[in-house]
Amino acid sequence: QVHLVESGGGSVQSGGSLRLSCAASGVTYSGYSMGWFRQAPGKEREGVATIEVDGDGSTTYAESVQGRFTISHDAAQNTLYLQMDSLKPEDTAMYYCASSPMTGVDSSAAWAFNSWGQGTQVTVSP
């Protein structure tokens, strides 16, 4: 069973940066995807970024974070990262790490992700 634990959330001012981490364990399949999703109070869950693991490492980003966020994966540490720069108040949300046994999925395909972490809160003040 896949177990995901996020960390790195916090409070920053607009324009600041944060790096989220997601430690993964129990992944037994090769060639899979991992992603970051977020949900703000009163809003639907939104896909942020995805990456193919053990594949070509291709990434996808939501348009709202393109050019500001970078997703990466450290295979040796089995850890997923999300570097968030130029943060805006609208980035405030609970951020979740997720894994999918499928490849070729983008951030709009939350349905394809079957393992989820508990989330880490990101708050960006004006």
CSV table of N, CA, C and O in Angstrom, one decimal:
chain,number,residue,atom,x,y,z
A,1,GLN,N,0.8,-1.2,0.0
A,1,GLN,CA,0.0,0.0,0.0
A,1,GLN,C,0.9,1.2,0.0
A,1,GLN,O,1.8,1.3,0.8
A,2,VAL,N,0.6,2.2,-0.9
A,2,VAL,CA,1.4,3.4,-1.0
A,2,VAL,C,1.0,4.3,0.2
A,2,VAL,O,-0.1,4.6,0.5
A,3,HIS,N,2.1,4.9,0.8
A,3,HIS,CA,1.9,5.8,1.9
A,3,HIS,C,2.6,7.1,1.5
A,3,HIS,O,3.8,7.1,1.2
A,4,LEU,N,1.9,8.2,1.6
A,4,LEU,CA,2.5,9.5,1.2
A,4,LEU,C,2.4,10.5,2.3
A,4,LEU,O,1.3,10.6,3.0
A,5,VAL,N,3.5,11.2,2.6
A,5,VAL,CA,3.5,12.2,3.7
A,5,VAL,C,4.1,13.5,3.2
A,5,VAL,O,5.2,13.6,2.8
A,6,GLU,N,3.2,14.5,3.2
A,6,GLU,CA,3.7,15.8,2.8
A,6,GLU,C,4.3,16.6,3.9
A,6,GLU,O,3.9,16.5,5.1
A,7,SER,N,5.1,17.6,3.6
A,7,SER,CA,5.7,18.5,4.5
A,7,SER,C,6.1,19.8,3.8
A,7,SER,O,6.2,19.8,2.5
A,8,GLY,N,6.5,20.8,4.5
A,8,GLY,CA,7.0,22.0,3.9
A,8,GLY,C,6.0,23.2,3.8
A,8,GLY,O,6.4,24.3,3.3
A,9,GLY,N,4.8,23.0,4.1
A,9,GLY,CA,3.9,24.1,4.0
A,9,GLY,C,4.1,25.1,5.1
A,9,GLY,O,5.0,25.0,5.9
A,10,GLY,N,3.5,26.3,4.9
A,10,GLY,CA,3.7,27.4,5.9
A,10,GLY,C,3.0,28.6,5.4
A,10,GLY,O,2.2,28.6,4.5
A,11,SER,N,3.4,29.7,6.1
A,11,SER,CA,2.8,31.0,5.7
A,11,SER,C,4.0,31.9,5.2
A,11,SER,O,5.0,32.0,5.8
A,12,VAL,N,3.7,32.5,4.0
A,12,VAL,CA,4.6,33.4,3.4
A,12,VAL,C,3.9,34.7,2.9
A,12,VAL,O,2.7,34.6,2.7
A,13,GLN,N,4.7,35.7,2.6
A,13,GLN,CA,4.1,36.9,2.0
A,13,GLN,C,4.1,36.7,0.4
A,13,GLN,O,4.8,35.9,-0.1
A,14,SER,N,3.2,37.5,-0.2
A,14,SER,CA,3.1,37.5,-1.6
A,14,SER,C,4.5,37.7,-2.3
A,14,SER,O,5.2,38.6,-1.8
A,15,GLY,N,4.8,36.9,-3.3
A,15,GLY,CA,6.2,37.0,-3.9
A,15,GLY,C,7.2,36.1,-3.3
A,15,GLY,O,8.3,35.9,-3.9
A,16,GLY,N,6.9,35.5,-2.2
A,16,GLY,CA,7.8,34.6,-1.5
A,16,GLY,C,7.8,33.2,-2.1
A,16,GLY,O,7.1,32.9,-3.2
A,17,SER,N,8.6,32.3,-1.5
A,17,SER,CA,8.8,30.9,-2.0
A,17,SER,C,8.6,29.9,-0.9
A,17,SER,O,8.9,30.2,0.2
A,18,LEU,N,8.2,28.7,-1.3
A,18,LEU,CA,8.1,27.6,-0.4
A,18,LEU,C,8.5,26.3,-1.3
A,18,LEU,O,8.2,26.3,-2.5
A,19,ARG,N,9.0,25.3,-0.6
A,19,ARG,CA,9.2,24.0,-1.3
A,19,ARG,C,8.5,22.9,-0.5
A,19,ARG,O,8.8,22.7,0.7
A,20,LEU,N,7.6,22.3,-1.1
A,20,LEU,CA,6.9,21.2,-0.5
A,20,LEU,C,7.6,19.9,-0.8
A,20,LEU,O,8.1,19.7,-1.9
A,21,SER,N,7.5,18.9,0.1
A,21,SER,CA,8.1,17.6,0.0
A,21,SER,C,7.0,16.6,0.2
A,21,SER,O,6.1,16.8,1.0
A,22,CYS,N,7.2,15.4,-0.4
A,22,CYS,CA,6.2,14.3,-0.3
A,22,CYS,C,7.1,13.0,-0.2
A,22,CYS,O,7.6,12.6,-1.3
A,23,ALA,N,7.2,12.4,1.0
A,23,ALA,CA,7.9,11.2,1.1
A,23,ALA,C,7.0,10.0,0.8
A,23,ALA,O,5.9,9.9,1.4
A,24,ALA,N,7.4,9.2,-0.2
A,24,ALA,CA,6.6,8.1,-0.6
A,24,ALA,C,7.2,6.7,-0.1
A,24,ALA,O,8.4,6.6,-0.1
A,25,SER,N,6.3,5.8,0.2
A,25,SER,CA,6.8,4.5,0.6
A,25,SER,C,5.7,3.5,0.1
A,25,SER,O,4.5,3.9,-0.1
A,26,GLY,N,6.1,2.2,-0.1
A,26,GLY,CA,5.2,1.2,-0.5
A,26,GLY,C,4.8,1.2,-2.0
A,26,GLY,O,4.0,0.4,-2.4
A,27,VAL,N,5.6,1.9,-2.8
A,27,VAL,CA,5.3,1.9,-4.3
A,27,VAL,C,6.0,0.7,-4.8
A,27,VAL,O,7.2,0.6,-4.8
A,28,THR,N,5.2,-0.2,-5.4
A,28,THR,CA,5.8,-1.4,-6.0
A,28,THR,C,5.8,-1.5,-7.5
A,28,THR,O,6.4,-2.4,-8.1
A,29,TYR,N,5.0,-0.6,-8.1
A,29,TYR,CA,5.0,-0.7,-9.6
A,29,TYR,C,6.0,0.2,-10.2
A,29,TYR,O,6.4,1.2,-9.6
A,30,SER,N,6.4,-0.1,-11.4
A,30,SER,CA,7.4,0.7,-12.1
A,30,SER,C,6.6,1.5,-13.2
A,30,SER,O,5.6,1.0,-13.7
A,31,GLY,N,7.1,2.6,-13.5
A,31,GLY,CA,6.4,3.5,-14.5
A,31,GLY,C,5.1,4.0,-14.0
A,31,GLY,O,4.0,3.4,-14.2
A,32,TYR,N,5.1,5.1,-13.2
A,32,TYR,CA,3.9,5.6,-12.6
A,32,TYR,C,4.0,7.1,-12.6
A,32,TYR,O,5.0,7.7,-13.0
A,33,SER,N,3.0,7.8,-12.1
A,33,SER,CA,2.9,9.2,-12.1
A,33,SER,C,2.7,9.7,-10.6
A,33,SER,O,2.1,9.0,-9.8
A,34,MET,N,3.2,10.9,-10.4
A,34,MET,CA,2.9,11.5,-9.1
A,34,MET,C,2.5,12.9,-9.4
A,34,MET,O,2.8,13.5,-10.4
A,35,GLY,N,1.8,13.5,-8.5
A,35,GLY,CA,1.3,14.9,-8.7
A,35,GLY,C,1.0,15.6,-7.5
A,35,GLY,O,0.9,15.1,-6.3
A,36,TRP,N,0.8,16.9,-7.6
A,36,TRP,CA,0.4,17.8,-6.5
A,36,TRP,C,-1.0,18.4,-6.9
A,36,TRP,O,-1.2,18.8,-8.1
A,37,PHE,N,-1.9,18.4,-5.9
A,37,PHE,CA,-3.2,19.0,-6.1
A,37,PHE,C,-3.4,19.9,-4.9
A,37,PHE,O,-2.7,19.9,-3.9
A,38,ARG,N,-4.4,20.8,-5.1
A,38,ARG,CA,-4.7,21.8,-4.0
A,38,ARG,C,-6.2,22.0,-3.9
A,38,ARG,O,-6.9,21.9,-4.9
A,39,GLN,N,-6.6,22.4,-2.7
A,39,GLN,CA,-8.0,22.7,-2.5
A,39,GLN,C,-8.1,23.9,-1.5
A,39,GLN,O,-7.6,23.8,-0.4
A,40,ALA,N,-8.7,24.9,-2.0
A,40,ALA,CA,-8.9,26.1,-1.1
A,40,ALA,C,-10.3,26.0,-0.5
A,40,ALA,O,-11.2,25.3,-1.1
A,41,PRO,N,-10.6,26.6,0.7
A,41,PRO,CA,-11.9,26.5,1.3
A,41,PRO,C,-13.0,27.0,0.3
A,41,PRO,O,-12.9,28.0,-0.3
A,42,GLY,N,-14.0,26.2,0.2
A,42,GLY,CA,-15.1,26.5,-0.6
A,42,GLY,C,-14.9,26.4,-2.1
A,42,GLY,O,-15.8,26.7,-2.9
A,43,LYS,N,-13.8,25.8,-2.5
A,43,LYS,CA,-13.5,25.6,-3.9
A,43,LYS,C,-13.2,24.1,-4.2
A,43,LYS,O,-12.9,23.4,-3.3
A,44,GLU,N,-13.3,23.8,-5.5
A,44,GLU,CA,-13.1,22.4,-5.9
A,44,GLU,C,-11.6,22.1,-5.9
A,44,GLU,O,-10.8,23.1,-6.0
A,45,ARG,N,-11.2,20.8,-5.8
A,45,ARG,CA,-9.8,20.5,-5.9
A,45,ARG,C,-9.3,20.8,-7.2
A,45,ARG,O,-10.0,20.6,-8.2
A,46,GLU,N,-8.1,21.3,-7.3
A,46,GLU,CA,-7.4,21.7,-8.5
A,46,GLU,C,-6.1,21.0,-8.7
A,46,GLU,O,-5.3,20.9,-7.8
A,47,GLY,N,-5.9,20.4,-9.9
A,47,GLY,CA,-4.6,19.8,-10.2
A,47,GLY,C,-3.6,20.9,-10.4
A,47,GLY,O,-3.8,21.9,-11.0
A,48,VAL,N,-2.4,20.7,-9.8
A,48,VAL,CA,-1.3,21.7,-9.9
A,48,VAL,C,-0.2,21.3,-10.9
A,48,VAL,O,0.2,22.0,-11.8
A,49,ALA,N,0.3,20.1,-10.6
A,49,ALA,CA,1.4,19.6,-11.5
A,49,ALA,C,1.6,18.1,-11.4
A,49,ALA,O,1.2,17.5,-10.3
A,50,THR,N,2.1,17.5,-12.4
A,50,THR,CA,2.3,16.0,-12.4
A,50,THR,C,3.7,15.7,-13.0
A,50,THR,O,4.2,16.5,-13.8
A,51,ILE,N,4.2,14.5,-12.7
A,51,ILE,CA,5.5,14.1,-13.2
A,51,ILE,C,5.4,12.6,-13.4
A,51,ILE,O,4.9,11.9,-12.6
A,52,GLU,N,6.0,12.1,-14.5
A,52,GLU,CA,6.2,10.7,-14.8
A,52,GLU,C,7.4,10.2,-14.1
A,52,GLU,O,8.5,10.7,-14.3
A,53,VAL,N,7.3,9.1,-13.3
A,53,VAL,CA,8.4,8.6,-12.5
A,53,VAL,C,8.8,7.3,-13.2
A,53,VAL,O,8.0,6.5,-13.6
A,54,ASP,N,10.1,7.1,-13.2
A,54,ASP,CA,10.7,5.9,-13.9
A,54,ASP,C,10.4,5.9,-15.4
A,54,ASP,O,10.5,4.8,-16.0
A,55,GLY,N,10.0,7.0,-15.9
A,55,GLY,CA,9.7,7.1,-17.4
A,55,GLY,C,10.6,8.2,-17.9
A,55,GLY,O,11.8,8.3,-17.6
A,56,ASP,N,10.0,9.0,-18.8
A,56,ASP,CA,10.8,10.1,-19.4
A,56,ASP,C,10.8,11.3,-18.5
A,56,ASP,O,11.4,12.3,-18.9
A,57,GLY,N,10.2,11.3,-17.3
A,57,GLY,CA,10.2,12.4,-16.4
A,57,GLY,C,9.4,13.6,-16.9
A,57,GLY,O,9.6,14.7,-16.4
A,58,SER,N,8.5,13.4,-17.8
A,58,SER,CA,7.8,14.5,-18.4
A,58,SER,C,6.9,15.1,-17.3
A,58,SER,O,6.4,14.4,-16.4
A,59,THR,N,6.6,16.4,-17.4
A,59,THR,CA,5.8,17.1,-16.4
A,59,THR,C,4.7,17.8,-17.1
A,59,THR,O,4.7,18.2,-18.3
A,60,THR,N,3.7,18.1,-16.3
A,60,THR,CA,2.6,18.9,-16.7
A,60,THR,C,2.2,19.9,-15.6
A,60,THR,O,2.5,19.6,-14.4
A,61,TYR,N,1.7,21.1,-16.0
A,61,TYR,CA,1.4,22.1,-15.0
A,61,TYR,C,0.0,22.7,-15.3
A,61,TYR,O,-0.3,22.8,-16.5
A,62,ALA,N,-0.7,23.1,-14.3
A,62,ALA,CA,-1.8,23.9,-14.5
A,62,ALA,C,-1.4,25.3,-15.0
A,62,ALA,O,-0.4,25.8,-14.7
A,63,GLU,N,-2.3,25.8,-15.8
A,63,GLU,CA,-1.9,27.2,-16.4
A,63,GLU,C,-1.7,28.2,-15.3
A,63,GLU,O,-0.9,29.1,-15.5
A,64,SER,N,-2.4,28.1,-14.2
A,64,SER,CA,-2.3,29.1,-13.1
A,64,SER,C,-0.9,29.1,-12.4
A,64,SER,O,-0.6,30.1,-11.8
A,65,VAL,N,-0.2,28.0,-12.6
A,65,VAL,CA,1.1,28.0,-11.9
A,65,VAL,C,2.3,27.8,-12.9
A,65,VAL,O,3.5,27.8,-12.4
A,66,GLN,N,2.0,27.7,-14.1
A,66,GLN,CA,3.0,27.6,-15.2
A,66,GLN,C,4.1,28.7,-15.0
A,66,GLN,O,3.7,29.9,-15.0
A,67,GLY,N,5.3,28.4,-15.0
A,67,GLY,CA,6.4,29.4,-14.9
A,67,GLY,C,6.7,29.8,-13.5
A,67,GLY,O,7.7,30.5,-13.3
A,68,ARG,N,5.9,29.4,-12.5
A,68,ARG,CA,6.2,29.8,-11.1
A,68,ARG,C,6.5,28.6,-10.3
A,68,ARG,O,7.2,28.7,-9.3
A,69,PHE,N,5.9,27.4,-10.6
A,69,PHE,CA,6.1,26.2,-9.8
A,69,PHE,C,6.9,25.2,-10.6
A,69,PHE,O,6.8,25.1,-11.8
A,70,THR,N,7.7,24.4,-9.9
A,70,THR,CA,8.4,23.3,-10.5
A,70,THR,C,8.3,22.0,-9.8
A,70,THR,O,8.6,22.0,-8.5
A,71,ILE,N,7.8,21.0,-10.4
A,71,ILE,CA,7.7,19.7,-9.8
A,71,ILE,C,8.9,18.8,-10.1
A,71,ILE,O,9.5,18.9,-11.3
A,72,SER,N,9.4,18.1,-9.2
A,72,SER,CA,10.6,17.2,-9.4
A,72,SER,C,10.5,16.0,-8.5
A,72,SER,O,9.7,15.9,-7.5
A,73,HIS,N,11.3,15.0,-8.8
A,73,HIS,CA,11.2,13.7,-8.1
A,73,HIS,C,12.7,13.2,-7.9
A,73,HIS,O,13.4,13.2,-8.8
A,74,ASP,N,13.0,12.9,-6.6
A,74,ASP,CA,14.3,12.3,-6.3
A,74,ASP,C,14.1,10.8,-6.1
A,74,ASP,O,13.5,10.4,-5.1
A,75,ALA,N,14.6,10.0,-7.1
A,75,ALA,CA,14.4,8.6,-7.0
A,75,ALA,C,15.1,7.9,-5.8
A,75,ALA,O,14.6,7.0,-5.2
A,76,ALA,N,16.3,8.4,-5.5
A,76,ALA,CA,17.1,7.9,-4.4
A,76,ALA,C,16.4,8.0,-3.1
A,76,ALA,O,16.4,7.1,-2.2
A,77,GLN,N,15.7,9.2,-2.9
A,77,GLN,CA,15.0,9.4,-1.7
A,77,GLN,C,13.5,9.1,-1.8
A,77,GLN,O,12.8,9.1,-0.8
A,78,ASN,N,13.1,8.7,-3.0
A,78,ASN,CA,11.7,8.4,-3.2
A,78,ASN,C,10.8,9.6,-2.7
A,78,ASN,O,9.8,9.3,-2.0
A,79,THR,N,11.2,10.8,-3.1
A,79,THR,CA,10.5,12.0,-2.6
A,79,THR,C,10.1,12.9,-3.7
A,79,THR,O,10.9,13.1,-4.7
A,80,LEU,N,8.9,13.4,-3.7
A,80,LEU,CA,8.4,14.3,-4.7
A,80,LEU,C,8.5,15.7,-4.1
A,80,LEU,O,8.3,15.9,-2.9
A,81,TYR,N,8.8,16.7,-4.9
A,81,TYR,CA,9.0,18.0,-4.5
A,81,TYR,C,8.1,19.0,-5.4
A,81,TYR,O,7.8,18.7,-6.5
A,82,LEU,N,7.7,20.1,-4.8
A,82,LEU,CA,7.1,21.2,-5.5
A,82,LEU,C,7.7,22.5,-5.1
A,82,LEU,O,7.5,22.9,-3.9
A,83,GLN,N,8.6,23.0,-5.9
A,83,GLN,CA,9.2,24.3,-5.7
A,83,GLN,C,8.2,25.4,-6.1
A,83,GLN,O,7.8,25.4,-7.3
A,84,MET,N,7.8,26.3,-5.2
A,84,MET,CA,6.8,27.3,-5.5
A,84,MET,C,7.4,28.7,-5.3
A,84,MET,O,7.8,29.0,-4.2
A,85,ASP,N,7.5,29.4,-6.4
A,85,ASP,CA,8.1,30.7,-6.4
A,85,ASP,C,7.0,31.8,-6.8
A,85,ASP,O,6.0,31.4,-7.4
A,86,SER,N,7.3,33.0,-6.5
A,86,SER,CA,6.4,34.1,-6.9
A,86,SER,C,5.0,33.8,-6.4
A,86,SER,O,4.0,33.9,-7.2
A,87,LEU,N,4.9,33.4,-5.2
A,87,LEU,CA,3.6,33.0,-4.7
A,87,LEU,C,2.6,34.1,-4.6
A,87,LEU,O,3.0,35.3,-4.4
A,88,LYS,N,1.4,33.8,-4.8
A,88,LYS,CA,0.3,34.8,-4.8
A,88,LYS,C,-0.8,34.4,-3.8
A,88,LYS,O,-0.9,33.2,-3.4
A,89,PRO,N,-1.5,35.4,-3.3
A,89,PRO,CA,-2.6,35.0,-2.3
A,89,PRO,C,-3.5,33.9,-2.8
A,89,PRO,O,-4.0,33.1,-2.0
A,90,GLU,N,-3.8,33.9,-4.1
A,90,GLU,CA,-4.7,32.9,-4.7
A,90,GLU,C,-4.1,31.5,-4.7
A,90,GLU,O,-4.8,30.5,-5.0
A,91,ASP,N,-2.8,31.4,-4.3
A,91,ASP,CA,-2.2,30.1,-4.2
A,91,ASP,C,-2.5,29.4,-2.8
A,91,ASP,O,-2.2,28.3,-2.5
A,92,THR,N,-3.1,30.2,-1.9
A,92,THR,CA,-3.4,29.7,-0.6
A,92,THR,C,-4.4,28.5,-0.7
A,92,THR,O,-5.5,28.6,-1.3
A,93,ALA,N,-4.0,27.4,-0.1
A,93,ALA,CA,-4.8,26.2,-0.2
A,93,ALA,C,-4.1,25.1,0.6
A,93,ALA,O,-3.0,25.2,1.1
A,94,MET,N,-4.8,24.0,0.8
A,94,MET,CA,-4.2,22.8,1.3
A,94,MET,C,-3.7,22.0,0.1
A,94,MET,O,-4.4,21.8,-0.9
A,95,TYR,N,-2.4,21.6,0.2
A,95,TYR,CA,-1.8,21.0,-0.9
A,95,TYR,C,-1.6,19.5,-0.6
A,95,TYR,O,-1.1,19.1,0.4
A,96,TYR,N,-2.0,18.7,-1.6
A,96,TYR,CA,-1.9,17.2,-1.5
A,96,TYR,C,-1.0,16.6,-2.5
A,96,TYR,O,-1.0,17.0,-3.7
A,97,CYS,N,-0.3,15.6,-2.0
A,97,CYS,CA,0.5,14.8,-2.9
A,97,CYS,C,-0.3,13.5,-3.3
A,97,CYS,O,-1.0,13.0,-2.4
A,98,ALA,N,-0.1,13.0,-4.5
A,98,ALA,CA,-0.9,11.8,-4.9
A,98,ALA,C,0.0,11.0,-5.9
A,98,ALA,O,0.8,11.5,-6.6
A,99,SER,N,-0.3,9.7,-5.9
A,99,SER,CA,0.3,8.8,-6.9
A,99,SER,C,-0.7,8.1,-7.7
A,99,SER,O,-1.8,7.8,-7.3
A,100,SER,N,-0.3,7.8,-8.9
A,100,SER,CA,-1.1,7.0,-9.9
A,100,SER,C,-0.3,5.9,-10.5
A,100,SER,O,0.8,6.1,-10.9
A,101,PRO,N,-0.9,4.7,-10.7
A,101,PRO,CA,-0.2,3.6,-11.4
A,101,PRO,C,-0.2,3.8,-12.9
A,101,PRO,O,0.5,3.1,-13.6
A,102,MET,N,-0.8,4.9,-13.3
A,102,MET,CA,-0.8,5.2,-14.8
A,102,MET,C,0.3,6.2,-15.1
A,102,MET,O,0.8,6.9,-14.3
A,103,THR,N,0.6,6.2,-16.4
A,103,THR,CA,1.5,7.2,-16.9
A,103,THR,C,0.7,8.0,-18.0
A,103,THR,O,-0.3,7.6,-18.4
A,104,GLY,N,1.3,9.2,-18.3
A,104,GLY,CA,0.7,10.0,-19.3
A,104,GLY,C,-0.6,10.7,-18.8
A,104,GLY,O,-1.4,11.2,-19.6
A,105,VAL,N,-0.7,10.9,-17.5
A,105,VAL,CA,-1.8,11.6,-16.9
A,105,VAL,C,-1.4,13.0,-16.6
A,105,VAL,O,-0.2,13.3,-16.1
A,106,ASP,N,-2.3,14.0,-16.8
A,106,ASP,CA,-1.9,15.4,-16.4
A,106,ASP,C,-2.7,15.8,-15.2
A,106,ASP,O,-3.4,15.1,-14.6
A,107,SER,N,-2.5,17.1,-14.8
A,107,SER,CA,-3.1,17.6,-13.6
A,107,SER,C,-4.6,17.7,-13.6
A,107,SER,O,-5.2,17.9,-12.6
A,108,SER,N,-5.2,17.5,-14.7
A,108,SER,CA,-6.7,17.5,-14.8
A,108,SER,C,-7.3,16.1,-14.5
A,108,SER,O,-8.5,16.0,-14.4
A,109,ALA,N,-6.4,15.1,-14.4
A,109,ALA,CA,-6.9,13.7,-14.3
A,109,ALA,C,-6.8,13.2,-12.8
A,109,ALA,O,-6.2,12.2,-12.6
A,110,ALA,N,-7.4,13.9,-11.9
A,110,ALA,CA,-7.3,13.5,-10.5
A,110,ALA,C,-7.9,12.1,-10.3
A,110,ALA,O,-7.5,11.4,-9.4
A,111,TRP,N,-8.9,11.7,-11.2
A,111,TRP,CA,-9.5,10.4,-11.1
A,111,TRP,C,-8.5,9.3,-11.2
A,111,TRP,O,-8.7,8.2,-10.7
A,112,ALA,N,-7.3,9.6,-11.9
A,112,ALA,CA,-6.4,8.5,-12.1
A,112,ALA,C,-5.4,8.3,-10.9
A,112,ALA,O,-4.7,7.3,-10.9
A,113,PHE,N,-5.5,9.1,-9.9
A,113,PHE,CA,-4.6,9.1,-8.7
A,113,PHE,C,-5.4,8.3,-7.6
A,113,PHE,O,-6.4,8.8,-7.2
A,114,ASN,N,-4.8,7.2,-7.1
A,114,ASN,CA,-5.5,6.4,-6.2
A,114,ASN,C,-4.9,6.4,-4.8
A,114,ASN,O,-5.4,5.7,-3.9
A,115,SER,N,-3.8,7.1,-4.6
A,115,SER,CA,-3.2,7.2,-3.3
A,115,SER,C,-2.9,8.7,-3.0
A,115,SER,O,-2.4,9.4,-3.8
A,116,TRP,N,-3.3,9.1,-1.8
A,116,TRP,CA,-3.3,10.5,-1.4
A,116,TRP,C,-2.6,10.7,0.0
A,116,TRP,O,-2.8,9.9,0.9
A,117,GLY,N,-1.9,11.8,0.1
A,117,GLY,CA,-1.4,12.2,1.4
A,117,GLY,C,-2.4,13.0,2.2
A,117,GLY,O,-3.5,13.2,1.7
A,118,GLN,N,-2.0,13.4,3.4
A,118,GLN,CA,-3.0,14.1,4.3
A,118,GLN,C,-3.0,15.6,4.0
A,118,GLN,O,-3.9,16.2,4.5
A,119,GLY,N,-2.0,16.1,3.3
A,119,GLY,CA,-2.0,17.5,2.9
A,119,GLY,C,-1.2,18.3,3.8
A,119,GLY,O,-0.9,18.0,5.0
A,120,THR,N,-0.7,19.5,3.3
A,120,THR,CA,0.0,20.5,4.0
A,120,THR,C,-0.5,21.8,3.6
A,120,THR,O,-0.7,22.1,2.4
A,121,GLN,N,-0.7,22.7,4.6
A,121,GLN,CA,-1.3,24.0,4.3
A,121,GLN,C,-0.3,25.0,3.8
A,121,GLN,O,0.8,25.2,4.4
A,122,VAL,N,-0.7,25.8,2.8
A,122,VAL,CA,0.1,26.9,2.3
A,122,VAL,C,-0.8,28.1,2.4
A,122,VAL,O,-1.9,28.1,1.9
A,123,THR,N,-0.3,29.2,3.0
A,123,THR,CA,-1.0,30.4,3.2
A,123,THR,C,-0.1,31.5,2.7
A,123,THR,O,1.0,31.7,3.2
A,124,VAL,N,-0.6,32.3,1.7
A,124,VAL,CA,0.1,33.4,1.2
A,124,VAL,C,-0.6,34.7,1.5
A,124,VAL,O,-1.8,34.9,1.1
A,125,SER,N,0.0,35.6,2.2
A,125,SER,CA,-0.6,36.9,2.6
A,125,SER,C,-0.2,38.0,1.6
A,125,SER,O,0.8,37.9,1.0
A,126,PRO,N,-1.1,39.0,1.4
A,126,PRO,CA,-0.9,40.0,0.4
A,126,PRO,C,0.4,40.8,0.8
A,126,PRO,O,0.7,40.9,1.9
